[in-house]
XYZ file of N, CA and C in Angstrom:
456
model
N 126.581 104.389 124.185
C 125.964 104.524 122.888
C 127.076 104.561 121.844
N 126.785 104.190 120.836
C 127.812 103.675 119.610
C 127.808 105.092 119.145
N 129.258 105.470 118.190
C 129.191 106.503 117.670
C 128.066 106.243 116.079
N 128.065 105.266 115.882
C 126.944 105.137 114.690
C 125.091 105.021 115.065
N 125.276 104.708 116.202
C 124.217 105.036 116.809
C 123.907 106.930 116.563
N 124.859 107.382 116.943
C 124.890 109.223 117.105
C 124.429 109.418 115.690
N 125.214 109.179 114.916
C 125.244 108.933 113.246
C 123.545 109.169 112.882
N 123.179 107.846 113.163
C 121.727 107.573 112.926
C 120.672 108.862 113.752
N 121.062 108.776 115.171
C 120.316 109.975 115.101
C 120.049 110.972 114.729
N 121.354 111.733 114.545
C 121.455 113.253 113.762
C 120.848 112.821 112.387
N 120.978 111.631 111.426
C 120.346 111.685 110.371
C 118.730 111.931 110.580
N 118.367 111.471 111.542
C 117.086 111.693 111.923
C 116.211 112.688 111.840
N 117.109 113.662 112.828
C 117.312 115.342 112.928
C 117.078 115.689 111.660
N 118.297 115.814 111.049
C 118.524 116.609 109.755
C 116.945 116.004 108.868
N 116.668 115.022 108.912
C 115.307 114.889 107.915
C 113.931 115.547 108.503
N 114.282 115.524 109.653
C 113.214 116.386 110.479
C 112.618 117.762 110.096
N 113.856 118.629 110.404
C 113.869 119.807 110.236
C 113.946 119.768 108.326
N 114.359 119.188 107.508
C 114.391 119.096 106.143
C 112.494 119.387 105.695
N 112.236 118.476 106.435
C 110.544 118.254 105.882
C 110.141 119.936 106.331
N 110.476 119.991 108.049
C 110.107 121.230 108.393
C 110.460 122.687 107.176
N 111.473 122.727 107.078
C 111.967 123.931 106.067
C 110.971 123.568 104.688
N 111.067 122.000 104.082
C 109.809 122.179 103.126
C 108.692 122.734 103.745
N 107.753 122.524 104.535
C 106.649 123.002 104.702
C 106.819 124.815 104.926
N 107.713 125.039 105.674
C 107.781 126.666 105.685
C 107.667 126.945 104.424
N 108.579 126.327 103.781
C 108.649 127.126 101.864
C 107.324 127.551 101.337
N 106.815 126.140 101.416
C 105.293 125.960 100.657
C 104.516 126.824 101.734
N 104.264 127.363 102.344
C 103.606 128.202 103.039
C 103.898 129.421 103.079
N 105.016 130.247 102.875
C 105.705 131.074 102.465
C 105.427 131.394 100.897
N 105.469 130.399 100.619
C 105.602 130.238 98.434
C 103.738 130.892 98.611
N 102.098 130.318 99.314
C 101.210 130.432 99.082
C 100.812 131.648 100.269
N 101.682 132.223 100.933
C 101.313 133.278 101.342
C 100.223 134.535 100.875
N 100.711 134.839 99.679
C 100.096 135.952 99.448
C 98.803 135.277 97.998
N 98.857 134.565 98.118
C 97.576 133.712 97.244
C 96.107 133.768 97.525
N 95.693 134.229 96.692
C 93.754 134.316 97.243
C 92.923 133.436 96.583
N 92.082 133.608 97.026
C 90.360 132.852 96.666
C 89.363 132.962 96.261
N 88.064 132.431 96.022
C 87.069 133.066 96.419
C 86.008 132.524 97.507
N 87.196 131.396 97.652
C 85.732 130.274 98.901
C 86.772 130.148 99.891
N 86.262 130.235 100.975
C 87.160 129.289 102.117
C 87.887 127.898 101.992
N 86.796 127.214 101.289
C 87.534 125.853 101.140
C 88.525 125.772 100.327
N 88.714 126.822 99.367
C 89.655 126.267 98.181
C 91.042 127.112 98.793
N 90.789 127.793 99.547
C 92.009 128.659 100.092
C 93.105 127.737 100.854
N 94.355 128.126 100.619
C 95.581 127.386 101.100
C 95.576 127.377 102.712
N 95.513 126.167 103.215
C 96.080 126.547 104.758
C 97.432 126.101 105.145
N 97.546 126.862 106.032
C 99.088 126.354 106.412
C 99.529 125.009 106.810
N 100.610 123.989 106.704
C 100.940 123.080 106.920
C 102.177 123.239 108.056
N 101.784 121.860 108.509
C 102.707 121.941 109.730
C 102.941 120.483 110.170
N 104.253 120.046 109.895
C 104.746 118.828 109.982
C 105.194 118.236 111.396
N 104.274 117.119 111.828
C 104.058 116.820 113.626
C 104.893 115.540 113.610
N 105.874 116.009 114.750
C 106.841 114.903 114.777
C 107.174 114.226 116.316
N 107.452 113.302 116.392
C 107.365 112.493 117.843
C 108.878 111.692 118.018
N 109.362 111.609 119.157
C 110.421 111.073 119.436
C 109.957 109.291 119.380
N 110.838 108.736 118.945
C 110.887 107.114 117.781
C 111.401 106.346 119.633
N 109.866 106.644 119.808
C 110.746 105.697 121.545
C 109.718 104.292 121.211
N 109.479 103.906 119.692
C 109.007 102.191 119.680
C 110.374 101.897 119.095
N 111.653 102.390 118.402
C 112.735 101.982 118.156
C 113.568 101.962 119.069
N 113.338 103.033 119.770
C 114.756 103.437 121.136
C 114.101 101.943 121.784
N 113.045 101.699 122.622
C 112.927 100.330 123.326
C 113.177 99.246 122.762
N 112.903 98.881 121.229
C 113.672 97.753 120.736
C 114.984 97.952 120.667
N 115.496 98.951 120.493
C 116.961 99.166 120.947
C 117.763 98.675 121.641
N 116.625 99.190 123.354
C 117.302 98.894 124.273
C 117.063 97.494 124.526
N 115.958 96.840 123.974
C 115.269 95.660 124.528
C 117.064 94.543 123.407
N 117.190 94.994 122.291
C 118.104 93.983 121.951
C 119.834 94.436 122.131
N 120.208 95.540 122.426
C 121.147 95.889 123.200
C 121.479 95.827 124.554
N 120.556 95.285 125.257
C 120.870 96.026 127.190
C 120.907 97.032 127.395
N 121.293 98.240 126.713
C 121.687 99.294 126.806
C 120.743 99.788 128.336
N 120.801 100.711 129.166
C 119.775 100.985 130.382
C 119.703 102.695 130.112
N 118.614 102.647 130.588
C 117.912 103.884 130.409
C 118.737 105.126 131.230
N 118.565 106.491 130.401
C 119.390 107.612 131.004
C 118.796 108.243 132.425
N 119.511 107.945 133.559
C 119.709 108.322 134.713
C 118.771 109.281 135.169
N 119.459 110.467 134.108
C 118.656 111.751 134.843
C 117.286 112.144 133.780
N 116.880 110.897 132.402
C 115.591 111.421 131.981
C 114.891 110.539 132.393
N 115.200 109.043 132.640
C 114.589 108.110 132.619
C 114.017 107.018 130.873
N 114.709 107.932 129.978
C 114.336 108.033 128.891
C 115.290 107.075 128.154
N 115.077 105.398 127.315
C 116.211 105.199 126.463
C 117.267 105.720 125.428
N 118.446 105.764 125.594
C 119.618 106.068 125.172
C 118.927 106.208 123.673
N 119.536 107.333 123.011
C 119.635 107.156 121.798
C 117.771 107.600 120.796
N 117.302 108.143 121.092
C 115.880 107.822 120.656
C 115.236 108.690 119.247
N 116.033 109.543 118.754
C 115.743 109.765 117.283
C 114.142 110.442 117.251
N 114.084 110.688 116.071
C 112.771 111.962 115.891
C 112.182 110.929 114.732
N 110.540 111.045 114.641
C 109.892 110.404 113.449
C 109.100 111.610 113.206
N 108.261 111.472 111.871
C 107.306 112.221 111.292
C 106.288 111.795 111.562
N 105.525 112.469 112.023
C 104.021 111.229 112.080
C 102.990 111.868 111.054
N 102.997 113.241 110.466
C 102.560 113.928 109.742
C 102.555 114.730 109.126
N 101.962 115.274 108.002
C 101.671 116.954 108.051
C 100.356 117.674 108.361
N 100.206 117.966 108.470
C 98.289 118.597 109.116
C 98.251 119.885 108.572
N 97.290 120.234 107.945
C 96.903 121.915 107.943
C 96.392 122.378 108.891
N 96.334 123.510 108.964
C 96.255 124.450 110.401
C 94.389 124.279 110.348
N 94.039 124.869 111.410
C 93.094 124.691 111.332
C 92.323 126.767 111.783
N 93.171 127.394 111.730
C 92.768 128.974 111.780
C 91.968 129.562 110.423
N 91.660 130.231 110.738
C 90.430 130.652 109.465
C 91.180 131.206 108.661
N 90.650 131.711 107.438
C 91.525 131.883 106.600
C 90.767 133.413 106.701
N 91.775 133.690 106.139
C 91.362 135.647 106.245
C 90.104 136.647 105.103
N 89.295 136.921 105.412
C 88.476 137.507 104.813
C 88.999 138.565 104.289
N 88.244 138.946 103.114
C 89.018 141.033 102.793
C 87.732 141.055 101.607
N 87.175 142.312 101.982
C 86.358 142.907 100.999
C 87.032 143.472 99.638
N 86.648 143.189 98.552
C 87.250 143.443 97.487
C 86.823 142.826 96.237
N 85.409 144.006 95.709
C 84.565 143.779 95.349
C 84.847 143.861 93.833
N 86.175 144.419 93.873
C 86.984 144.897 92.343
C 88.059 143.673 91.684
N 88.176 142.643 92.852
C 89.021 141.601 92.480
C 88.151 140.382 91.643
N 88.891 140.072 90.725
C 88.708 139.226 89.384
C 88.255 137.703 90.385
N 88.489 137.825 91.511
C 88.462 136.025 91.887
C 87.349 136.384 93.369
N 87.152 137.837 93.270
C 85.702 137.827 94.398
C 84.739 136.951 94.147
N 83.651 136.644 95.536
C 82.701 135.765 95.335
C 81.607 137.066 95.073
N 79.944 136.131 95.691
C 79.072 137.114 95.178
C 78.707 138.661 96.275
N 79.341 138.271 97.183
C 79.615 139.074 98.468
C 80.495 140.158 98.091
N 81.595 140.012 97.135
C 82.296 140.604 96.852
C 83.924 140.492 97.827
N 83.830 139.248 98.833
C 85.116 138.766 99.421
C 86.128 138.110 98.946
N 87.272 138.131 98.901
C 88.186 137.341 98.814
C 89.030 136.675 100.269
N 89.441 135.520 99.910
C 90.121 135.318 100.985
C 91.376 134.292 100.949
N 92.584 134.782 101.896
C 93.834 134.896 102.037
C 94.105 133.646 102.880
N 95.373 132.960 102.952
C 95.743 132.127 103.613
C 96.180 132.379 105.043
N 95.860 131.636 106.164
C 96.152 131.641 107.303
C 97.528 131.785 107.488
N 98.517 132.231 106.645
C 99.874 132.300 107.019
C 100.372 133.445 107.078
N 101.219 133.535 108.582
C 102.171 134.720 109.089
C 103.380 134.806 108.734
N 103.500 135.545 107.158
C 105.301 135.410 107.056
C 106.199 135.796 108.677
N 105.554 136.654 109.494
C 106.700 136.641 110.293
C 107.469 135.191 110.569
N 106.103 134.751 111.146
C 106.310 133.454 112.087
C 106.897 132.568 110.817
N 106.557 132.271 109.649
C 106.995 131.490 108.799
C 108.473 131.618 109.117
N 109.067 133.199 108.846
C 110.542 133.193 108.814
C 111.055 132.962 110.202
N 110.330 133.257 111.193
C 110.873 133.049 112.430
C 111.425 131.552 112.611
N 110.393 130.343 112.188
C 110.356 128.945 111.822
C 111.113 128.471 110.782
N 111.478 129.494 109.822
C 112.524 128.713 109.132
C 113.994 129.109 109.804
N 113.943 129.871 110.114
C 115.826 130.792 111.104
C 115.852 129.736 112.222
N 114.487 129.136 112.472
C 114.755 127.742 113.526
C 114.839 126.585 113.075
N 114.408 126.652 112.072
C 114.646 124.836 111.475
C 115.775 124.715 110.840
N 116.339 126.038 110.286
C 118.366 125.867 109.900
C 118.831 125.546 110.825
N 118.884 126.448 111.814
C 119.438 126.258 112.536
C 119.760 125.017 113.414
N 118.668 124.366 113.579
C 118.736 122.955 114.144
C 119.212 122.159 113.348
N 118.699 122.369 111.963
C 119.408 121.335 110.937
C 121.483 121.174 110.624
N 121.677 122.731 111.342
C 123.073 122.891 111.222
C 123.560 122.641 112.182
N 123.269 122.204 113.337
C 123.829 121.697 114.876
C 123.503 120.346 114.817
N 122.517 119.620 113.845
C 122.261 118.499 113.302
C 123.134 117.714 112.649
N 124.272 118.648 111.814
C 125.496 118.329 110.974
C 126.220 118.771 111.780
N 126.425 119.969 112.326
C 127.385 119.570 113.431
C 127.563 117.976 113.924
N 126.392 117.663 114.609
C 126.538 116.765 115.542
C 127.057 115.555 114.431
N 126.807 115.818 113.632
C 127.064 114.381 112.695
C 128.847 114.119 111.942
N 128.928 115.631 112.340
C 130.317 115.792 111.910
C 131.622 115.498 112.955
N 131.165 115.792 114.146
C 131.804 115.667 115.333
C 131.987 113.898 115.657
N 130.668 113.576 115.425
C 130.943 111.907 116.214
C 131.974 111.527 114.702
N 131.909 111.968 113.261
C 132.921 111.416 112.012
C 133.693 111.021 112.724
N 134.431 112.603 113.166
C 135.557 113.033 113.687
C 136.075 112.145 114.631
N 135.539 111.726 115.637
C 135.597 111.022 116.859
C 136.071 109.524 116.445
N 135.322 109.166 115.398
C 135.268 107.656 114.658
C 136.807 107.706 114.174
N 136.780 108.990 113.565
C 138.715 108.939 112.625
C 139.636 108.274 113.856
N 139.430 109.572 114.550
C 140.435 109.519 115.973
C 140.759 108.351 116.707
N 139.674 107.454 116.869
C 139.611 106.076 117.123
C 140.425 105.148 116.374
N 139.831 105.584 115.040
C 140.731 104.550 113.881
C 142.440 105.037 113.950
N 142.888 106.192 113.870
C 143.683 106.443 113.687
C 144.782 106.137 115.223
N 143.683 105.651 116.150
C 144.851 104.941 117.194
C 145.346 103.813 117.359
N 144.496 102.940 116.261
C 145.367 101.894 115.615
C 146.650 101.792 115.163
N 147.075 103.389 114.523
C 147.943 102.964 113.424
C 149.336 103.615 113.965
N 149.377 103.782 115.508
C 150.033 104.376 116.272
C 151.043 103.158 116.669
């Protein structure tokens, strides 16, 4: 695999987890936001992503490149977005018959989102995004080293 091949993947990565950390925000940002209907209430978003194996096979199909040994899986295969989806968990009821945005029940209701888990999901999507630049920084590196044995 080419070191610009590596290149391309980690860019992949890093946009991955990028979208991911947006959606935590915005779910985080409408956390504590209320209603008075179910429908109009915020649900959580959650960005569904799939490994890009219709590029990795044209890949391999115009490279030769042969498939990895121990996954069976083509070399090189990169992350796509295929979406964002809202959750589909109910949104939280609360009696509160004194709030300005109650219905005629006297409910309001809250968004399906768990700051824990939100922050738990964003301390994971840095994190990947920074082993993401790692990785993108390392193959640079590798590329210099190469060049620079030219000039030896």
């Amino acid at each position: 695999m080419s070191v610009f091949r590596i290149l391309d993947i980690a860019g992949t990565a890093m946009n991955a987890q990028s979208v991911r950390l947006n959606a935590t925000a915005s779910n985080l940002a409408n956390a504590e936001s209320v209603s008075s209907s179910v429908e109009q209430t915020y649900k959580a978003r959650r960005p569904l992503f799939a490994a890009a194996m219709d590029e990795a096979l044209e890949y391999q199909k115009n490279t030769g490149e042969k498939v990895d040994p121990v996954t069976g899986e083509p070399y090189g295969v990169g992350v796509n977005l295929m979406g964002v989806v809202e959750s589909d968990a109910p949104a939280i009821a609360e009696y509160n018959p004194d709030h300005p945005l109650a219905n005629e029940d006297g409910y309001i209701y809250r968004p399906n989102v768990n700051p824990v888990e939100e922050m738990a999901d964003m301390m994971n999507a840095s994190r990947s995004y920074h082993t993401a630049v790692q990785i993108a920084d390392s193959a640079k590196s590798m590329l210099l080293q190469t060049l620079r044995l030219g000039e030896q």
